[in-house]
N, CA, C and O atoms as a GROMACS GRO file, in nm:
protein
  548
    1UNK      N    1  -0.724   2.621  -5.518
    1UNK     CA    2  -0.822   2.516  -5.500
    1UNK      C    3  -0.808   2.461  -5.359
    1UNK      O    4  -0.696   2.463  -5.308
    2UNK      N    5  -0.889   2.422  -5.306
    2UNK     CA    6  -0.899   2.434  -5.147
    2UNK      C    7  -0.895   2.266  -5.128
    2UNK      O    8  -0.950   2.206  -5.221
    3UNK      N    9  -0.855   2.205  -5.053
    3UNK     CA   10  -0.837   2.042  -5.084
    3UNK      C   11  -0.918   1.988  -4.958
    3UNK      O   12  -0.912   2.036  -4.845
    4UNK      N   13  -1.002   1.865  -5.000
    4UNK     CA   14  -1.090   1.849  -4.934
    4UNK      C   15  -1.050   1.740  -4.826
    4UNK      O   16  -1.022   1.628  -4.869
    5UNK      N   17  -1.047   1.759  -4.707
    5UNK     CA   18  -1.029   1.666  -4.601
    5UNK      C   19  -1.141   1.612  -4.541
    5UNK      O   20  -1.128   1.582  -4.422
    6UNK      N   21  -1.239   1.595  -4.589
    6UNK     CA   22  -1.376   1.532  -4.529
    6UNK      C   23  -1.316   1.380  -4.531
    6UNK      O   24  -1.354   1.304  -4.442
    7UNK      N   25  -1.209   1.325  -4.642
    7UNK     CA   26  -1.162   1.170  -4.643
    7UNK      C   27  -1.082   1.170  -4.475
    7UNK      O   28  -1.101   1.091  -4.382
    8UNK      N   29  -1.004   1.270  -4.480
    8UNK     CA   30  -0.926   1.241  -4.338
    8UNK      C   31  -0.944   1.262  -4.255
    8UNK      O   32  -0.851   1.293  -4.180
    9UNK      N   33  -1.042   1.260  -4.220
    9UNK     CA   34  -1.162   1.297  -4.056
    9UNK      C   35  -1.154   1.171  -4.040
    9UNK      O   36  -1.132   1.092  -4.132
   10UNK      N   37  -1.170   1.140  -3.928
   10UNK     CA   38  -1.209   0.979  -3.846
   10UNK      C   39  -1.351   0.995  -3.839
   10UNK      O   40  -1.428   1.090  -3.851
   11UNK      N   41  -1.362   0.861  -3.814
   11UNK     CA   42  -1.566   0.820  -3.860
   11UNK      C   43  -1.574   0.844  -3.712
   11UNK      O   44  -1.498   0.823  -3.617
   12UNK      N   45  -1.691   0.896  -3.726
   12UNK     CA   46  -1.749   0.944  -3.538
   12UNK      C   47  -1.798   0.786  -3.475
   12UNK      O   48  -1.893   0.716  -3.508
   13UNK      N   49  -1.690   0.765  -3.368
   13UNK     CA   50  -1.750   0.683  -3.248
   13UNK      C   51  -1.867   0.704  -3.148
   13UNK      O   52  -1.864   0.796  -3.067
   14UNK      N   53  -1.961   0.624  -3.155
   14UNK     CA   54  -1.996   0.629  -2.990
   14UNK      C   55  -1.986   0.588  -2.901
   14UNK      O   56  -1.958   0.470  -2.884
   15UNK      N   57  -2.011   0.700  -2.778
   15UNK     CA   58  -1.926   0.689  -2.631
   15UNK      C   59  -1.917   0.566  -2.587
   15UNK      O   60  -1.808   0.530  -2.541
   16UNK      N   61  -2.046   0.457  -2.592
   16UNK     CA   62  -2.010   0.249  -2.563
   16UNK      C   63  -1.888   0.220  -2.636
   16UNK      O   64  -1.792   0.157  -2.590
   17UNK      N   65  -1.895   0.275  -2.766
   17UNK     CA   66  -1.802   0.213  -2.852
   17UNK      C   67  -1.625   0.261  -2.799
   17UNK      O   68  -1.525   0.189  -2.797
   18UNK      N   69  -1.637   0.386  -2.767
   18UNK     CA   70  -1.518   0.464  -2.758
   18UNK      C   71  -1.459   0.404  -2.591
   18UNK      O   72  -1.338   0.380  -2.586
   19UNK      N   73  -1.534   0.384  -2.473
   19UNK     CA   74  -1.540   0.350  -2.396
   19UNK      C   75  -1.490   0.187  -2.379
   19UNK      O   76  -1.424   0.153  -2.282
   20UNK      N   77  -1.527   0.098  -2.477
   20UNK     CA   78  -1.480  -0.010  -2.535
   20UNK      C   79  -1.345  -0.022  -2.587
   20UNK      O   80  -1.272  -0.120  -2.572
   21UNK      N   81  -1.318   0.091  -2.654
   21UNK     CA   82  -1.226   0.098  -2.720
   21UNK      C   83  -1.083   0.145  -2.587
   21UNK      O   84  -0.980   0.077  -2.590
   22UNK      N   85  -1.092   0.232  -2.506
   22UNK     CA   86  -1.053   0.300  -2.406
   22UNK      C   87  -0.983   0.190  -2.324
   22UNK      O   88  -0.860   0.188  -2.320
   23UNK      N   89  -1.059   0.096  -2.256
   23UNK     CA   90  -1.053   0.045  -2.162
   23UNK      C   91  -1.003  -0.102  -2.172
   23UNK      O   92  -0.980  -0.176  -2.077
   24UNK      N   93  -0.983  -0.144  -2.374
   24UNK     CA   94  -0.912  -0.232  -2.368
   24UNK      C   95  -0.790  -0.197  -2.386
   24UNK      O   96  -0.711  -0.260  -2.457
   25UNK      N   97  -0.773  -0.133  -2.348
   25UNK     CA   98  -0.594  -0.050  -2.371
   25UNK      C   99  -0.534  -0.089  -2.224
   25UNK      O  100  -0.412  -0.102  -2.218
   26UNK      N  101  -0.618  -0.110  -2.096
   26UNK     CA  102  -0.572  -0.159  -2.007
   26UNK      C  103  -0.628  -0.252  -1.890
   26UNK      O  104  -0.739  -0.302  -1.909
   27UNK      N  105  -0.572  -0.276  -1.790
   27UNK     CA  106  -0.681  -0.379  -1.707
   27UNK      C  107  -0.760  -0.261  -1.577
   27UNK      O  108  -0.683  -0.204  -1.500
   28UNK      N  109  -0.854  -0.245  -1.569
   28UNK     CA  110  -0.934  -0.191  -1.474
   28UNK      C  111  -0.931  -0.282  -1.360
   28UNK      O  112  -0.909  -0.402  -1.374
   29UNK      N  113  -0.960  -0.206  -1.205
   29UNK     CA  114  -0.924  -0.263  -1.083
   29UNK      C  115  -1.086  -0.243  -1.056
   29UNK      O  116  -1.165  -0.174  -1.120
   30UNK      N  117  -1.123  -0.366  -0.885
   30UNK     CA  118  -1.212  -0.360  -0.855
   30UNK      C  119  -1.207  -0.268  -0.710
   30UNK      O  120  -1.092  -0.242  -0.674
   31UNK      N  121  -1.318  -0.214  -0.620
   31UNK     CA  122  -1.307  -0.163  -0.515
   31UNK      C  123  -1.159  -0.233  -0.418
   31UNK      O  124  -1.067  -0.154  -0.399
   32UNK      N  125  -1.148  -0.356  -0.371
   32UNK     CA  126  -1.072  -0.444  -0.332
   32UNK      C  127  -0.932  -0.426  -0.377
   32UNK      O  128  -0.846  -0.412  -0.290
   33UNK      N  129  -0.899  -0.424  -0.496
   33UNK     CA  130  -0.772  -0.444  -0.557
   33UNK      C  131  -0.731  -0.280  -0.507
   33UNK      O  132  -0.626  -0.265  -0.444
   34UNK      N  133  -0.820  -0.156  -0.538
   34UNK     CA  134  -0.768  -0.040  -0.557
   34UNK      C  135  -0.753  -0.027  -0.394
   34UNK      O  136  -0.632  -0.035  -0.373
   35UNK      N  137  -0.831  -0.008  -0.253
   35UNK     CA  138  -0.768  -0.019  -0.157
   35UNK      C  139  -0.620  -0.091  -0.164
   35UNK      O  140  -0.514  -0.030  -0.147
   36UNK      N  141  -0.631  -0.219  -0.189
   36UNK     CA  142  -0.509  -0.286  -0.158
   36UNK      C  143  -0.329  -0.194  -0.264
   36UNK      O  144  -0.215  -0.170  -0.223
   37UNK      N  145  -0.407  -0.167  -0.426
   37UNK     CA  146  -0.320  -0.080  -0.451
   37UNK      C  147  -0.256   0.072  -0.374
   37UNK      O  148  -0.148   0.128  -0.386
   38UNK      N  149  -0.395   0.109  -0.282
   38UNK     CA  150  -0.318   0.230  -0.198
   38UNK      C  151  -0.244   0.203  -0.116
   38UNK      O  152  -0.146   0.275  -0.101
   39UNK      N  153  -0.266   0.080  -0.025
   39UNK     CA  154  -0.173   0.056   0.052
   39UNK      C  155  -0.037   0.034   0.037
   39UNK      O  156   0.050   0.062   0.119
   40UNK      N  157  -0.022  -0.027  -0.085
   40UNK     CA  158   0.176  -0.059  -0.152
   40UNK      C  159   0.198   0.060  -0.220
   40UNK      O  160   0.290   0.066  -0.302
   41UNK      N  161   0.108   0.179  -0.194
   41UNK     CA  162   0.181   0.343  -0.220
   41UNK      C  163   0.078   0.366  -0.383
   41UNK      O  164   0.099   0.474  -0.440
   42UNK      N  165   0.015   0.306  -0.424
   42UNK     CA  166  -0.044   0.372  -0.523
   42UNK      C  167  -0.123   0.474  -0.484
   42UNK      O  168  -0.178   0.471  -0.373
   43UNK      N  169  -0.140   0.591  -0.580
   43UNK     CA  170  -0.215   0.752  -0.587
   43UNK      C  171  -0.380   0.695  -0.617
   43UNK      O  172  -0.408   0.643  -0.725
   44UNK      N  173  -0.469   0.710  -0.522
   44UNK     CA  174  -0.590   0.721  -0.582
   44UNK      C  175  -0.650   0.858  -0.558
   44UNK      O  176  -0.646   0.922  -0.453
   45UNK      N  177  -0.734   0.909  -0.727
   45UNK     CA  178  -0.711   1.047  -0.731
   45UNK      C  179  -0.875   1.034  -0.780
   45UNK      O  180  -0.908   0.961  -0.872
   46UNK      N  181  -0.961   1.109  -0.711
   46UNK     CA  182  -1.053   1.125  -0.692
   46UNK      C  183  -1.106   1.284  -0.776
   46UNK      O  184  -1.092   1.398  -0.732
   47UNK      N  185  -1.165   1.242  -0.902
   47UNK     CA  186  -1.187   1.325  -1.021
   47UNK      C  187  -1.320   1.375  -0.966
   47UNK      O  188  -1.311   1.495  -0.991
   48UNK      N  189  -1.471   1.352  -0.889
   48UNK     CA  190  -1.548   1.332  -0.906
   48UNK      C  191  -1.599   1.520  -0.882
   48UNK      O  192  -1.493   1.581  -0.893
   49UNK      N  193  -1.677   1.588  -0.865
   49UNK     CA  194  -1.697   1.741  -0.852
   49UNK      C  195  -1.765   1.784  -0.741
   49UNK      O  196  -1.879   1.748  -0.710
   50UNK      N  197  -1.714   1.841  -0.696
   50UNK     CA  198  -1.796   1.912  -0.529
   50UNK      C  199  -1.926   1.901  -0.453
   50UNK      O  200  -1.925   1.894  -0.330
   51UNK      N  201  -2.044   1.900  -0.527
   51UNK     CA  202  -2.155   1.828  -0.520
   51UNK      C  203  -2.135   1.688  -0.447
   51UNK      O  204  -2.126   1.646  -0.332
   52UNK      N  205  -2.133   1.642  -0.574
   52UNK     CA  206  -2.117   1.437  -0.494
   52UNK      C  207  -2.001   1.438  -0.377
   52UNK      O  208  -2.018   1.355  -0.287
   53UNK      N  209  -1.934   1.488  -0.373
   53UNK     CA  210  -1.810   1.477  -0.299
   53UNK      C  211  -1.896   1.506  -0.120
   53UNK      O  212  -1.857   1.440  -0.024
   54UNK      N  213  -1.977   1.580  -0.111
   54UNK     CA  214  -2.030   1.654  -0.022
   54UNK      C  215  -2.194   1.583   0.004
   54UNK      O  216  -2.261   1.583   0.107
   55UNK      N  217  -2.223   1.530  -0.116
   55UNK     CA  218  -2.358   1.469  -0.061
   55UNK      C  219  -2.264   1.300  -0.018
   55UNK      O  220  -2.307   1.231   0.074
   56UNK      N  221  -2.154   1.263  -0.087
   56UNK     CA  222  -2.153   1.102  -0.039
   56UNK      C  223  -2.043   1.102   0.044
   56UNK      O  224  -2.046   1.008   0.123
   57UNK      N  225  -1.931   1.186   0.056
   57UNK     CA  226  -1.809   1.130   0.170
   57UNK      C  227  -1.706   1.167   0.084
   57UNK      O  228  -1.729   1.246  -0.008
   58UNK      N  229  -1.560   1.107   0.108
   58UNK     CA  230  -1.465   1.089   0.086
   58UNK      C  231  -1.376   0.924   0.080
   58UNK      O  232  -1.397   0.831   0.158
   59UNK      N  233  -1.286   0.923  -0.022
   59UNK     CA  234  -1.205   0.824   0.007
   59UNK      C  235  -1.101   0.887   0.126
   59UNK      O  236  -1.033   0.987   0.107
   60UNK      N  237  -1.102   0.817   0.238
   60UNK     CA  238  -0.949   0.864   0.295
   60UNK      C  239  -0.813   0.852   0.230
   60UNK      O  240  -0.756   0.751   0.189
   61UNK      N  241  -0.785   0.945   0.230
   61UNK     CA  242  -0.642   0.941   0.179
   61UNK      C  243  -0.637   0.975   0.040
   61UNK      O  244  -0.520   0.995   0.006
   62UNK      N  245  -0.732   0.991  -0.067
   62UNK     CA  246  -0.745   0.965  -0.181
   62UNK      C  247  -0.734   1.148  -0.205
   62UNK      O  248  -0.789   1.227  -0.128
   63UNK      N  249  -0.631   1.200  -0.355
   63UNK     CA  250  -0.616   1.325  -0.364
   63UNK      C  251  -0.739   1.352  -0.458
   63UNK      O  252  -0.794   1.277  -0.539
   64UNK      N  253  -0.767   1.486  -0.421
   64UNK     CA  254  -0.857   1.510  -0.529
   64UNK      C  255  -0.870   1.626  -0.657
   64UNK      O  256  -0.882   1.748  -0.655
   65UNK      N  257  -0.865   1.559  -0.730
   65UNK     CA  258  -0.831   1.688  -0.831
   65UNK      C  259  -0.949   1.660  -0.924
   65UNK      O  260  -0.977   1.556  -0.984
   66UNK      N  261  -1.019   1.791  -0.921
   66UNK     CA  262  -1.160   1.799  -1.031
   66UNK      C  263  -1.102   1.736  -1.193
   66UNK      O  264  -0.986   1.753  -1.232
   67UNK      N  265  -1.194   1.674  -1.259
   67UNK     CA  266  -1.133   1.627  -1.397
   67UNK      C  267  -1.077   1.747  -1.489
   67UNK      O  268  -0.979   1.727  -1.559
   68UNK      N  269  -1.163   1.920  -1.488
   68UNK     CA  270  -1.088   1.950  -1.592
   68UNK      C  271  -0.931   1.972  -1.570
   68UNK      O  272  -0.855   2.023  -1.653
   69UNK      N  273  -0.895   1.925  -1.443
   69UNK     CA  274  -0.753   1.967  -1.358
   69UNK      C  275  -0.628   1.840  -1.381
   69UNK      O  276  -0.507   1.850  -1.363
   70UNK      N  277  -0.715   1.710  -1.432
   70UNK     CA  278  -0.652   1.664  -1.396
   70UNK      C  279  -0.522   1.599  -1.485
   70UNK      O  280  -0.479   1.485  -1.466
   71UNK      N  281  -0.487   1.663  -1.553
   71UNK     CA  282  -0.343   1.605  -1.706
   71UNK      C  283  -0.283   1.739  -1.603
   71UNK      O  284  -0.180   1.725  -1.537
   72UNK      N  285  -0.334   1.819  -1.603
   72UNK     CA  286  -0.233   1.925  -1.577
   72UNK      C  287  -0.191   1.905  -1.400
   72UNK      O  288  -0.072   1.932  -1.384
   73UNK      N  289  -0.246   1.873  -1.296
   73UNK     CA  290  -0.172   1.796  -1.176
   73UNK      C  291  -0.113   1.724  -1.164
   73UNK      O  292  -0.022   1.722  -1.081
   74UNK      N  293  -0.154   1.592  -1.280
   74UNK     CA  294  -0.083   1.473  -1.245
   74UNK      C  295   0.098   1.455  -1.337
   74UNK      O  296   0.194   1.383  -1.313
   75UNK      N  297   0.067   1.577  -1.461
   75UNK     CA  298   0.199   1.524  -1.548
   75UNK      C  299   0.350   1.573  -1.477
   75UNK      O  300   0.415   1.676  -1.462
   76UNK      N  301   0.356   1.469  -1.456
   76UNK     CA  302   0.508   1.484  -1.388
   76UNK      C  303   0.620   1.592  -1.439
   76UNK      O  304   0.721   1.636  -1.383
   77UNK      N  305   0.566   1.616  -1.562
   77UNK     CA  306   0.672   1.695  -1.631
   77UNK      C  307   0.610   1.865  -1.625
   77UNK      O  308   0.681   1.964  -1.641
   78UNK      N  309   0.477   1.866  -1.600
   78UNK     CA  310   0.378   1.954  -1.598
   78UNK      C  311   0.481   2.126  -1.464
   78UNK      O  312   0.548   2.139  -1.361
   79UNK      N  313   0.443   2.176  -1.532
   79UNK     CA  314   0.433   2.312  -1.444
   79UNK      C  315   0.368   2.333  -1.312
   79UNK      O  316   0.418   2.394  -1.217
   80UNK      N  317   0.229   2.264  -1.316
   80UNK     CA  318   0.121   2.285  -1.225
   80UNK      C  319   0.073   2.139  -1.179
   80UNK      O  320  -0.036   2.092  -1.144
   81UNK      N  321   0.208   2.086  -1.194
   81UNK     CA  322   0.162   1.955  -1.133
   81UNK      C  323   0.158   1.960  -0.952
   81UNK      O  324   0.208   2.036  -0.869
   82UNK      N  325   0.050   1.810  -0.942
   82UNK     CA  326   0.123   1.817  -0.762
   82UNK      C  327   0.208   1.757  -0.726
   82UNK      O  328   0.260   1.664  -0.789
   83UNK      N  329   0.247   1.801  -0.601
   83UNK     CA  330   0.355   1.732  -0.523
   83UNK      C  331   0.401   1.585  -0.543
   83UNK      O  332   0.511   1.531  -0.543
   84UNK      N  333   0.218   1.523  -0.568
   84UNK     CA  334   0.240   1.389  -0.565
   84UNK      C  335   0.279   1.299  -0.748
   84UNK      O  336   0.281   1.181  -0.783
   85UNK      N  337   0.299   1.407  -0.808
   85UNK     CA  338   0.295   1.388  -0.921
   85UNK      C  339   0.465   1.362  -0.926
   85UNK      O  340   0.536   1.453  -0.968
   86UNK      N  341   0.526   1.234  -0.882
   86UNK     CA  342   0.637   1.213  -0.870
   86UNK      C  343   0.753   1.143  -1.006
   86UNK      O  344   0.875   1.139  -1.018
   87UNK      N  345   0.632   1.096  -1.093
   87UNK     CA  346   0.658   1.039  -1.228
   87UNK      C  347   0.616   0.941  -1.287
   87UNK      O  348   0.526   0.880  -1.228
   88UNK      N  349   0.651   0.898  -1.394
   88UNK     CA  350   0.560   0.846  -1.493
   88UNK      C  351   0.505   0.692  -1.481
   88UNK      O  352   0.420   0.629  -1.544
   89UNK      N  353   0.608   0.652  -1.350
   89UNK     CA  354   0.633   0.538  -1.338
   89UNK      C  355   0.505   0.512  -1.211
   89UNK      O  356   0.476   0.400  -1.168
   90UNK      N  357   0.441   0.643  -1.166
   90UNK     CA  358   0.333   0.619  -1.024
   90UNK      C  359   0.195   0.532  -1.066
   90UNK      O  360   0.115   0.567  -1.153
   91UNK      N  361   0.188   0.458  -1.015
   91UNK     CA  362   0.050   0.381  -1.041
   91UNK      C  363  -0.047   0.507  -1.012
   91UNK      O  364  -0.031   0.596  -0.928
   92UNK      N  365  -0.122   0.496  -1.078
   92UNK     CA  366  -0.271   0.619  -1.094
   92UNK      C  367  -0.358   0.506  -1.056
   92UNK      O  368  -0.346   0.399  -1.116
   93UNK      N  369  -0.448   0.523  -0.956
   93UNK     CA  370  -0.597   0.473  -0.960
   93UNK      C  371  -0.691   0.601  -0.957
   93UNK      O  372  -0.688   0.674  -0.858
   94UNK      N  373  -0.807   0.638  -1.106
   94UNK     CA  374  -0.900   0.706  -1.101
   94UNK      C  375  -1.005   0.710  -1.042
   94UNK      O  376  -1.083   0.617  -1.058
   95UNK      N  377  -1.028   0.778  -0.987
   95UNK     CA  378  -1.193   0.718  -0.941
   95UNK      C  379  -1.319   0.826  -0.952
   95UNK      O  380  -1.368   0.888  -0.857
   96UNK      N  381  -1.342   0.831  -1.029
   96UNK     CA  382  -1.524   0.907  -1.050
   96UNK      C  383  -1.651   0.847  -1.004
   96UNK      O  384  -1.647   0.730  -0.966
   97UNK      N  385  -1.779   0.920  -1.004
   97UNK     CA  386  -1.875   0.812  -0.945
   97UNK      C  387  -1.921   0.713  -0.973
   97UNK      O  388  -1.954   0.636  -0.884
   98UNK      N  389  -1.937   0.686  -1.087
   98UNK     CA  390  -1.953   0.548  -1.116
   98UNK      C  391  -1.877   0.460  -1.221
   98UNK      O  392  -1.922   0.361  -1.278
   99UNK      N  393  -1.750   0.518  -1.235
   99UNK     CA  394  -1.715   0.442  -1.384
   99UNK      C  395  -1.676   0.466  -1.473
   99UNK      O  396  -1.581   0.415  -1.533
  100UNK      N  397  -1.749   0.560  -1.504
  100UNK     CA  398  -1.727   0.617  -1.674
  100UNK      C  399  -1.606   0.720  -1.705
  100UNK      O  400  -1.498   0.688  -1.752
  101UNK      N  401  -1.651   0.854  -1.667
  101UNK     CA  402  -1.579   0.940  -1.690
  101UNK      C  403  -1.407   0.902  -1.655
  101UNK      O  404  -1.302   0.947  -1.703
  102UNK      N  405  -1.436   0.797  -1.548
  102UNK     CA  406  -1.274   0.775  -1.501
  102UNK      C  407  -1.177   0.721  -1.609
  102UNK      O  408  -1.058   0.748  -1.627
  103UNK      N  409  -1.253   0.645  -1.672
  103UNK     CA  410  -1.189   0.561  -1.767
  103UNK      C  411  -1.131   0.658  -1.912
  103UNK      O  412  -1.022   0.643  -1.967
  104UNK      N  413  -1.230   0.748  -1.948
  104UNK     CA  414  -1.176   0.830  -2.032
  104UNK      C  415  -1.088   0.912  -2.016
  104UNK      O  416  -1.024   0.946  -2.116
  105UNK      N  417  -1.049   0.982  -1.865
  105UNK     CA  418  -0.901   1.050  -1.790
  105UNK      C  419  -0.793   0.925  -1.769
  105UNK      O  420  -0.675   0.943  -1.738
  106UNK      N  421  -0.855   0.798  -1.791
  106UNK     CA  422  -0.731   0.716  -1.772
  106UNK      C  423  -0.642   0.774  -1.928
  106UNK      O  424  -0.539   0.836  -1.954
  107UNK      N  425  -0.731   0.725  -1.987
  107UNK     CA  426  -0.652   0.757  -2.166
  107UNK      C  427  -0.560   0.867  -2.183
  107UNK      O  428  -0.446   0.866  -2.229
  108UNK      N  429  -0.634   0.966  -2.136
  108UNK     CA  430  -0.571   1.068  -2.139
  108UNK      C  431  -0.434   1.077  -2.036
  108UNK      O  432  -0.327   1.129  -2.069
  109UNK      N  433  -0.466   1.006  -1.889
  109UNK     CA  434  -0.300   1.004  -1.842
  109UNK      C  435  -0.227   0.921  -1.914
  109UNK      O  436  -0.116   0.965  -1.942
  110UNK      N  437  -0.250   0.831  -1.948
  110UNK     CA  438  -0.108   0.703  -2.040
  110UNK      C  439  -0.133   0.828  -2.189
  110UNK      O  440  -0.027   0.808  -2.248
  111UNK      N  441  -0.165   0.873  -2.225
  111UNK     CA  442  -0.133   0.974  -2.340
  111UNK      C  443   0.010   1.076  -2.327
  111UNK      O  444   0.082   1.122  -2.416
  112UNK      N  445   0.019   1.090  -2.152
  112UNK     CA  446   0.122   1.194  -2.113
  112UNK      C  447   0.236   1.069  -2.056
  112UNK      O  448   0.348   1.080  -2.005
  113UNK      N  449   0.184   0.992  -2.078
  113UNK     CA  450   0.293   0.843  -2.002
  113UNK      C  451   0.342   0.804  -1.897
  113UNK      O  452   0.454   0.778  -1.853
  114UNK      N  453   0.167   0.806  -1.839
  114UNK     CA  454   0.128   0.766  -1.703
  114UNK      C  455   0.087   0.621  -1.720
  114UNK      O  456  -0.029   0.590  -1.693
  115UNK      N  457   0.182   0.522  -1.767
  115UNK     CA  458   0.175   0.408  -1.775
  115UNK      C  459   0.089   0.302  -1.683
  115UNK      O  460  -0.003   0.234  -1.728
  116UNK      N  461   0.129   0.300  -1.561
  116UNK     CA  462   0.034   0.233  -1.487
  116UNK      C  463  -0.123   0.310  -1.455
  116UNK      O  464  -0.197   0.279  -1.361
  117UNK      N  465  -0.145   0.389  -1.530
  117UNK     CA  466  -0.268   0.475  -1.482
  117UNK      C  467  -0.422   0.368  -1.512
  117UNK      O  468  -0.452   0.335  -1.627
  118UNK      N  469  -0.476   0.340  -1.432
  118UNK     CA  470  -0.585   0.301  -1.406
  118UNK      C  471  -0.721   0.348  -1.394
  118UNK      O  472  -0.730   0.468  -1.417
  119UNK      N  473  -0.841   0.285  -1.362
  119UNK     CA  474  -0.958   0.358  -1.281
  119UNK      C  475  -1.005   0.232  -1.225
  119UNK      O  476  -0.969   0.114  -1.235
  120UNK      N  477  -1.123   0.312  -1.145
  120UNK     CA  478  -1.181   0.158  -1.032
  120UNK      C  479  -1.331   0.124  -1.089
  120UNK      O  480  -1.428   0.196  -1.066
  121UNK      N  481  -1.338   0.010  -1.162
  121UNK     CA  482  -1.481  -0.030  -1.175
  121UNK      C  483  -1.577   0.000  -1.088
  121UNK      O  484  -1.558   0.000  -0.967
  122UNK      N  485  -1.705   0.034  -1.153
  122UNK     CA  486  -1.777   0.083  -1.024
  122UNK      C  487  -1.776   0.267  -1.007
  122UNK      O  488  -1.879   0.332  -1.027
  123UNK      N  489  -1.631   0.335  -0.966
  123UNK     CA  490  -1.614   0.434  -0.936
  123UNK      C  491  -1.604   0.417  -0.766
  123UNK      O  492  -1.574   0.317  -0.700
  124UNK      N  493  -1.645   0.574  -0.714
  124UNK     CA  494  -1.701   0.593  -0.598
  124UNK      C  495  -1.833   0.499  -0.487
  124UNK      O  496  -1.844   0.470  -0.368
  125UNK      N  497  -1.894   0.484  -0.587
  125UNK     CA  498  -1.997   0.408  -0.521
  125UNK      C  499  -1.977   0.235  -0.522
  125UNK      O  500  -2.016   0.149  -0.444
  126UNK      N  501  -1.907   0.230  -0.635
  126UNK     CA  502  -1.807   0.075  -0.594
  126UNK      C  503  -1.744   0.075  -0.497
  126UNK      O  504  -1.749  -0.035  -0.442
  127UNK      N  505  -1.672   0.162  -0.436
  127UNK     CA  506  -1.654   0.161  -0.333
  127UNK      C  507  -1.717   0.155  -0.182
  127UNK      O  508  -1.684   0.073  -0.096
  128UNK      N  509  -1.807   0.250  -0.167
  128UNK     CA  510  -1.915   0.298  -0.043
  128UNK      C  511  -1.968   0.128  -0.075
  128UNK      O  512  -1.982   0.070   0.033
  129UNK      N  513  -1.993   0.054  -0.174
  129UNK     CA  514  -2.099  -0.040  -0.164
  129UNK      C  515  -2.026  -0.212  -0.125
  129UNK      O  516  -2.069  -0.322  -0.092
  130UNK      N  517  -1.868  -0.135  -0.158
  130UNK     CA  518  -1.799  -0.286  -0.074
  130UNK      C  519  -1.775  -0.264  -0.016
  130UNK      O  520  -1.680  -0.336   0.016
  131UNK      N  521  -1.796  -0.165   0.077
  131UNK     CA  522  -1.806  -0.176   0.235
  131UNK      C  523  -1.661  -0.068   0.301
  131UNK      O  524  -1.657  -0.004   0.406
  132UNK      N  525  -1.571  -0.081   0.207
  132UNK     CA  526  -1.488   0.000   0.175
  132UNK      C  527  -1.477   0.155   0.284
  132UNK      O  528  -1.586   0.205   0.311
  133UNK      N  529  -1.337   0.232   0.349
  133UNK     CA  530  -1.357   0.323   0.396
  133UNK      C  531  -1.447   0.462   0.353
  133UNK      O  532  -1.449   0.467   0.230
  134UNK      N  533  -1.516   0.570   0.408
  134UNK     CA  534  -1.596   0.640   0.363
  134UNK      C  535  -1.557   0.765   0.449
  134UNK      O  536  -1.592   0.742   0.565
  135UNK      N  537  -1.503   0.878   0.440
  135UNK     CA  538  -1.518   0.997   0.546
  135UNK      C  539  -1.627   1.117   0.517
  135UNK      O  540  -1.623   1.182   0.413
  136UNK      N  541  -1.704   1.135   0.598
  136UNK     CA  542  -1.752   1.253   0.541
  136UNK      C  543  -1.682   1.403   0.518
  136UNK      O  544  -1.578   1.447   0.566
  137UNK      N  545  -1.761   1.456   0.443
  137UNK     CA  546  -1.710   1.598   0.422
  137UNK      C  547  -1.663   1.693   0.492
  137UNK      O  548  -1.630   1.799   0.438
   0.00000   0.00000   0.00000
């Protein structure tokens, strides 16, 4: 007799809801705070994909690792991590283009116990729009 787990499925969220849910797990930074976090040595790691990267600029200084890359660069304990992937204890600031997606790779780094891992309200263009450094491609 085959036993039915339709009870132990989780009820399907949606993405506002899940996103809600995500982001009270920690405090999100604004354009302002996340400069000022790079400067006292925090990682801002720039998820966003080749396209945008090339039509809007660059953060200076900011590493970039495409999102499906990024548990496997950043885990300190990881095989294929980077260089800068020094441990669990590194402040992470995410940054995607506007917001969203960053926040859901935050979850996923404090999942591997990237404790201070963050993202920047806004994203990318929170940035370009406080005036914030910009390099082109």
């Amino acid at each position: 007799m085959s036993e039915n787990r339709s009870t132990d499925a989780a009820v399907p969220v949606g993405i506002d809801e899940l996103l809600e849910r995500v982001r009270a797990g920690y405090d999100r930074i604004d354009p302002r705070e996340a400069a000022a976090a790079a400067e006292a040595g925090a990682l801002l790691v720039d998820i966003r994909y080749a396209a945008l990267r090339d039509r809007d600029g660059l953060i200076p200084g900011a590493l970039i690792i495409e999102r499906n890359e990024l548990e496997w660069r950043l885990d300190p304990q990881g095989s294929h991590r980077a260089p800068e992937a020094v441990g669990h204890d590194l402040q992470v600031v995410v940054i995607c283009n506007e917001g969203y997606a960053s926040s859901l790779a935050v979850a996923s780094l404090r999942q591997l116990g990237l404790h201070r891992a963050t993202d920047l309200t806004g994203g990318f263009q929170a940035w370009r729009a406080a005036g914030l450094p910009v390099a082109a491609t």
